[in-house]
Backbone as CSV, one residue per row, in Angstrom:
resi,resn,N_x,N_y,N_z,CA_x,CA_y,CA_z,C_x,C_y,C_z
1,MET,0.821,-1.080,0.098,-0.156,-0.130,0.153,0.990,1.191,-0.213
2,LYS,0.340,2.113,-0.746,1.279,3.581,-0.672,0.806,4.504,0.406
3,ILE,1.372,4.736,1.187,0.973,6.143,2.003,1.679,7.174,1.998
4,VAL,1.056,8.274,2.380,1.595,9.532,2.217,2.188,9.769,3.610
5,GLU,1.242,9.548,4.722,1.774,10.000,5.788,1.145,9.616,7.211
6,VAL,1.717,9.163,8.410,1.017,8.767,9.283,1.218,9.705,10.580
7,PHE,0.212,10.272,11.321,0.462,11.305,12.111,-0.684,11.155,13.359
8,ARG,-0.431,11.872,14.308,-1.609,12.033,15.290,-1.849,13.513,15.505
9,SER,-3.162,13.798,15.547,-3.702,14.977,15.439,-5.103,15.036,16.439
10,VAL,-5.762,16.136,16.368,-6.940,16.207,16.861,-7.869,16.229,15.773
11,GLN,-8.959,15.438,15.471,-9.899,15.383,14.481,-10.450,16.576,14.362
12,GLY,-10.736,17.022,13.216,-11.307,18.442,12.758,-12.828,18.369,12.374
13,GLU,-13.009,17.170,11.881,-14.439,17.096,11.292,-14.941,15.713,11.326
14,GLY,-16.081,15.605,11.075,-16.871,14.504,11.215,-17.304,14.151,12.747
15,PRO,-17.917,12.880,12.973,-18.594,12.513,14.410,-17.397,12.517,15.328
16,THR,-16.089,12.232,14.976,-15.111,12.148,16.151,-14.446,13.535,16.280
17,THR,-14.955,14.626,15.878,-14.414,15.957,16.003,-13.882,15.972,17.570
18,GLY,-12.739,16.696,17.729,-12.323,16.928,18.805,-11.540,15.880,19.675
19,CYS,-11.844,14.569,19.094,-10.905,13.538,19.477,-9.472,13.259,18.826
20,LEU,-8.369,12.869,19.812,-7.251,12.533,19.480,-6.922,11.430,18.755
21,THR,-6.652,11.564,17.502,-6.810,10.310,16.352,-5.762,10.298,15.725
22,THR,-5.138,9.024,15.489,-4.045,8.491,14.438,-4.674,8.519,12.965
23,PHE,-3.778,9.283,12.334,-4.366,9.231,10.936,-3.436,8.571,9.774
24,VAL,-3.794,7.893,9.031,-3.169,7.281,7.813,-3.782,7.940,6.633
25,ARG,-3.053,8.605,5.901,-3.157,9.479,4.715,-2.657,8.176,3.604
26,PHE,-3.294,7.915,2.692,-3.108,6.970,1.722,-2.900,7.890,0.394
27,ALA,-2.043,7.309,-0.177,-1.729,8.070,-1.599,-2.806,7.769,-2.692
28,GLY,-2.955,8.587,-3.605,-3.925,8.496,-4.919,-5.264,9.027,-4.711
29,CYS,-5.768,9.726,-5.713,-7.265,9.706,-5.707,-7.523,10.205,-7.303
30,SER,-8.510,9.679,-7.798,-8.719,9.562,-9.287,-9.796,10.674,-9.543
31,LEU,-9.997,11.260,-8.484,-11.070,12.532,-8.965,-10.286,14.050,-8.686
32,GLN,-9.310,14.096,-7.884,-8.426,15.266,-7.920,-9.386,16.497,-8.039
33,CYS,-10.014,16.742,-7.020,-11.192,17.780,-6.932,-10.320,19.205,-6.863
34,PRO,-10.988,20.236,-7.500,-10.240,21.517,-7.163,-10.197,22.036,-5.656
35,GLU,-11.193,21.806,-5.033,-11.400,22.158,-3.645,-10.737,21.215,-2.538
36,CYS,-9.972,20.091,-3.356,-9.213,19.276,-2.082,-8.104,19.921,-1.349
37,ASP,-8.293,19.661,-0.008,-7.341,20.307,1.057,-5.970,19.431,1.113
38,THR,-5.981,18.325,0.159,-4.713,17.393,0.218,-4.102,17.043,-1.221
39,PRO,-4.186,18.089,-1.908,-3.778,17.861,-3.326,-2.638,17.040,-3.312
40,TYR,-1.553,17.241,-2.510,-0.134,16.514,-2.557,-0.333,14.911,-2.492
41,SER,-1.410,14.443,-1.991,-1.751,13.078,-1.769,-1.818,12.445,-3.061
42,TRP,-2.422,13.264,-4.020,-2.815,12.681,-5.294,-1.692,11.960,-5.887
43,LYS,-0.547,12.536,-5.898,0.778,11.807,-6.601,1.194,11.085,-5.421
44,GLY,0.858,10.753,-4.372,1.489,9.939,-3.509,2.618,10.359,-2.655
45,VAL,2.546,11.758,-2.652,3.819,12.151,-1.641,3.354,13.367,-0.771
46,ASN,4.056,13.189,0.462,3.608,14.089,1.480,4.021,15.538,1.119
47,ARG,4.052,16.691,2.086,4.429,17.937,1.877,5.805,18.182,1.695
48,VAL,6.892,17.042,2.016,7.987,17.347,1.554,8.364,16.429,0.534
49,GLY,7.648,16.110,-0.098,7.933,15.222,-1.230,8.322,13.607,-1.205
50,GLU,7.926,13.222,-0.180,8.094,11.725,0.104,6.971,10.874,0.258
51,SER,7.002,9.542,-0.166,5.735,8.572,0.348,6.550,7.360,0.582
52,LYS,5.721,6.366,0.946,6.280,5.143,1.668,5.334,3.866,0.996
53,ASP,5.955,3.112,0.426,5.125,1.707,0.223,5.418,0.800,1.526
54,VAL,4.057,0.360,1.899,4.134,-0.437,3.148,3.184,-1.417,2.901
55,ASP,3.467,-2.565,3.786,2.626,-3.710,4.007,1.686,-3.844,5.263
56,PRO,0.639,-4.233,5.119,-0.297,-4.216,6.341,0.527,-4.156,7.697
57,ALA,1.162,-5.063,8.078,1.757,-5.141,9.271,2.687,-4.011,9.747
58,ASN,3.892,-3.575,8.612,4.520,-2.309,8.819,3.551,-1.228,9.080
59,LEU,2.541,-0.973,8.465,1.921,0.008,8.492,1.284,-0.011,9.809
60,LEU,0.892,-0.913,10.464,0.179,-1.018,11.679,1.337,-0.916,12.932
61,MET,2.538,-1.161,12.665,3.791,-0.927,13.667,4.215,0.629,13.416
62,LEU,3.940,1.286,12.618,4.213,2.881,12.377,2.928,3.337,13.223
63,CYS,1.560,2.931,13.276,0.520,3.475,13.960,1.008,3.321,15.541
64,VAL,1.256,1.794,15.888,1.569,1.701,17.272,2.758,2.632,17.583
65,ASP,3.715,2.791,16.957,4.793,3.733,17.621,4.577,5.111,17.589
66,LEU,3.488,5.758,17.044,2.644,6.768,17.333,1.954,6.798,18.482
67,ASP,1.194,5.751,18.667,0.096,5.578,19.619,-0.201,4.135,20.248
68,PRO,0.599,3.858,21.072,0.444,2.441,21.567,-1.120,1.970,22.186
69,CYS,-1.538,2.867,22.358,-3.280,2.803,23.054,-4.143,3.426,22.149
70,CYS,-4.345,3.404,20.791,-4.968,3.947,19.848,-6.365,3.931,20.220
71,GLN,-7.216,5.340,20.187,-8.384,5.182,20.485,-9.158,5.159,19.169
72,TYR,-8.837,6.195,18.573,-9.218,6.585,17.054,-8.371,6.256,16.291
73,LEU,-8.550,5.731,15.138,-7.873,5.657,13.967,-8.668,6.254,12.529
74,CYS,-8.026,7.067,11.872,-8.649,7.741,10.687,-8.097,7.292,9.428
75,ILE,-8.636,6.570,8.423,-8.142,6.188,7.194,-8.524,7.300,6.291
76,THR,-7.810,8.000,5.646,-8.028,8.905,4.856,-7.128,8.936,3.563
77,GLY,-7.216,9.941,2.960,-6.147,10.074,1.558,-6.118,11.566,1.134
78,GLY,-6.061,11.624,-0.080,-6.485,10.833,-1.141,-7.838,10.100,-1.003
79,GLU,-7.638,9.108,-1.711,-9.202,8.168,-1.446,-8.483,6.729,-1.151
80,PRO,-8.644,6.537,0.346,-8.342,5.354,0.612,-8.698,3.848,0.166
81,LEU,-9.917,4.155,-0.414,-10.879,3.145,-0.889,-10.383,2.626,-2.343
82,GLU,-9.508,3.312,-2.761,-8.716,3.095,-4.274,-7.518,2.207,-3.814
83,GLN,-7.225,1.946,-2.792,-6.141,1.073,-2.331,-6.745,-0.513,-2.695
84,ASN,-5.638,-1.411,-2.521,-6.030,-2.767,-2.741,-6.829,-3.134,-1.462
85,HIS,-7.983,-3.578,-1.717,-9.134,-3.876,-0.786,-8.550,-5.064,0.414
86,GLN,-7.818,-5.958,-0.265,-7.332,-7.050,0.569,-6.428,-6.451,1.698
87,GLU,-5.323,-5.848,1.296,-4.645,-5.200,2.066,-4.798,-4.282,2.946
88,LEU,-6.009,-3.218,2.321,-6.377,-2.574,3.528,-7.034,-3.232,4.615
89,ALA,-7.945,-4.112,4.180,-8.898,-5.031,5.063,-7.794,-5.697,5.997
90,GLN,-6.524,-6.345,5.477,-5.707,-6.947,6.452,-5.378,-5.855,7.351
91,PHE,-4.848,-4.554,7.103,-4.505,-3.656,8.116,-5.444,-3.337,9.117
92,CYS,-6.844,-3.139,8.650,-7.850,-2.955,9.421,-7.918,-4.126,10.769
93,ASN,-7.911,-5.317,10.239,-8.148,-6.557,11.027,-7.038,-6.424,12.056
94,LEU,-5.590,-6.187,11.545,-4.667,-6.193,12.693,-4.699,-4.966,13.439
95,ALA,-5.249,-3.953,12.931,-5.591,-2.627,14.081,-6.667,-3.285,15.144
96,PHE,-7.621,-3.990,14.701,-8.715,-4.352,15.390,-8.064,-5.446,16.711
97,GLN,-6.961,-6.256,16.082,-6.612,-7.079,17.200,-5.526,-6.393,18.015
98,ARG,-4.806,-5.469,17.349,-3.745,-4.984,18.280,-4.283,-3.775,19.389
99,PHE,-5.484,-3.119,18.807,-6.030,-2.133,19.372,-7.102,-2.302,20.209
100,ALA,-7.681,-3.616,20.265,-8.641,-4.000,20.778,-9.097,-3.592,22.200
101,PRO,-8.108,-3.745,23.103,-8.646,-2.915,24.507,-9.131,-1.371,24.624
102,THR,-8.482,-0.807,23.417,-8.759,0.814,23.696,-9.492,1.215,22.397
103,LEU,-9.471,0.706,21.258,-9.864,1.153,20.037,-11.653,1.436,20.007
104,LYS,-11.867,2.827,19.971,-13.269,2.978,19.993,-13.737,3.339,18.548
105,LYS,-13.262,3.739,17.346,-13.705,3.751,15.977,-12.515,3.605,15.193
106,ILE,-12.671,2.896,13.816,-11.860,3.299,12.728,-12.558,3.882,12.043
107,VAL,-12.351,5.310,11.595,-13.075,6.099,10.772,-12.266,6.025,9.248
108,VAL,-13.144,5.782,8.323,-12.678,5.857,6.908,-13.245,6.966,6.304
109,GLU,-12.530,7.863,5.914,-12.848,9.176,5.217,-12.641,8.795,3.765
110,THR,-13.982,8.812,3.178,-14.083,8.621,1.561,-14.941,9.612,0.788
111,ALA,-14.674,9.734,-0.615,-15.229,10.901,-1.329,-16.713,10.190,-1.817
112,GLY,-16.898,8.888,-1.392,-18.034,8.241,-2.059,-18.296,7.710,-3.368
113,HIS,-17.122,7.815,-4.132,-17.153,7.326,-5.556,-16.884,5.907,-5.754
114,VAL,-16.172,5.236,-4.615,-15.864,3.860,-4.484,-16.721,2.926,-3.596
115,SER,-17.435,2.084,-4.107,-18.164,1.278,-3.182,-17.628,0.844,-1.915
116,VAL,-18.119,0.746,-0.718,-17.638,0.499,0.403,-17.859,-1.126,0.460
117,ASP,-18.664,-1.510,-0.227,-18.972,-3.041,-0.081,-17.742,-4.031,-0.377
118,ARG,-17.233,-3.902,-1.608,-16.050,-4.766,-1.554,-14.993,-4.657,-0.417
119,PHE,-14.835,-3.614,-0.027,-13.628,-3.458,1.297,-14.622,-4.130,2.498
120,LEU,-15.685,-4.018,2.674,-16.473,-4.507,3.795,-16.283,-5.908,3.889
121,LYS,-16.494,-6.440,2.583,-16.459,-7.728,2.539,-15.349,-8.558,2.765
122,ALA,-14.189,-7.781,2.291,-12.625,-8.154,2.829,-12.581,-8.245,4.014
123,VAL,-12.794,-7.334,4.887,-12.788,-7.233,6.264,-13.691,-8.102,7.059
124,ALA,-14.793,-8.332,6.601,-15.931,-8.894,7.670,-15.567,-10.371,7.626
125,THR,-15.538,-11.212,8.609,-15.660,-12.563,8.780,-16.823,-12.733,9.820
126,LYS,-17.161,-14.181,10.143,-18.309,-14.197,10.941,-17.842,-13.954,12.283
127,ALA,-16.679,-14.349,12.616,-16.065,-13.940,13.970,-15.918,-12.533,14.520
128,ASN,-15.744,-11.680,13.253,-15.644,-10.170,13.674,-16.835,-9.368,13.291
129,LEU,-18.092,-9.795,12.800,-19.045,-8.950,12.235,-19.440,-8.076,13.145
130,ARG,-20.078,-8.656,14.141,-20.705,-7.553,15.411,-19.778,-6.606,15.730
131,TYR,-18.182,-6.923,15.803,-17.297,-5.909,16.350,-17.301,-5.011,15.275
132,LEU,-16.932,-5.442,14.238,-16.958,-4.728,13.026,-17.892,-3.526,12.849
133,LYS,-19.283,-3.969,12.902,-20.280,-2.926,13.183,-20.265,-2.021,14.037
134,SER,-19.760,-2.396,15.419,-19.595,-1.374,16.460,-18.336,-0.545,16.262
135,LYS,-17.503,-0.873,15.439,-16.156,-0.014,15.411,-15.758,0.608,14.192
136,PHE,-16.556,0.414,12.928,-16.498,1.073,11.836,-17.265,2.504,11.714
137,GLN,-16.714,3.258,10.955,-17.394,4.538,10.753,-16.991,5.294,9.574
138,PHE,-18.150,5.244,8.565,-17.604,5.862,7.250,-18.080,7.252,7.402
139,VAL,-17.099,8.202,6.642,-17.385,9.577,6.580,-17.541,9.709,5.131
140,ILE,-18.363,10.121,4.365,-18.593,9.910,3.093,-18.899,11.591,2.623
141,ASP,-17.825,12.044,2.008,-17.915,13.438,1.422,-18.166,13.279,0.012
142,TYR,-19.657,13.172,-0.507,-19.928,13.008,-1.837,-19.328,14.109,-2.489
143,LYS,-19.013,13.812,-3.821,-18.439,14.703,-4.978,-19.678,15.007,-5.689
144,LEU,-20.299,15.932,-6.053,-20.939,16.367,-7.218,-20.055,16.379,-8.722
145,PRO,-20.796,16.189,-9.487,-20.138,16.083,-10.745,-19.486,17.353,-11.391
146,SER,-20.276,18.340,-10.617,-19.487,19.762,-10.951,-18.264,20.113,-10.470
147,THR,-18.060,19.220,-9.186,-16.564,19.714,-8.902,-15.389,18.971,-9.491
């Protein structure tokens, strides 16, 4: 998976506004809207021109290094649902396991142009379905054709 940055900050929008959150910003977005607040992520580079290719386990370790007791994890972009769904699902399941005692929400910020169904099917198992429903939250910022 290609990530632009992993950082901690106070969430500034959506249902977890005001909560200290670990953010994972993924690279790439096919929409490239003029109003985007992170256009640097389209090309897969952070503000200083760097990006990283990481596997799910190493991405989890980057998050653990920032906050070993993560309560809120935000998956954002670019467009995170344009990543490989199997790898993204593996990362989420690893996060569920590692942060189980403290994790309150995994928030996925998406533009809404990529269906969440394939991603959810990749994440869901019979064992974690109830847990998944209680911990996942999607923030969908629909893009109108005029953007």
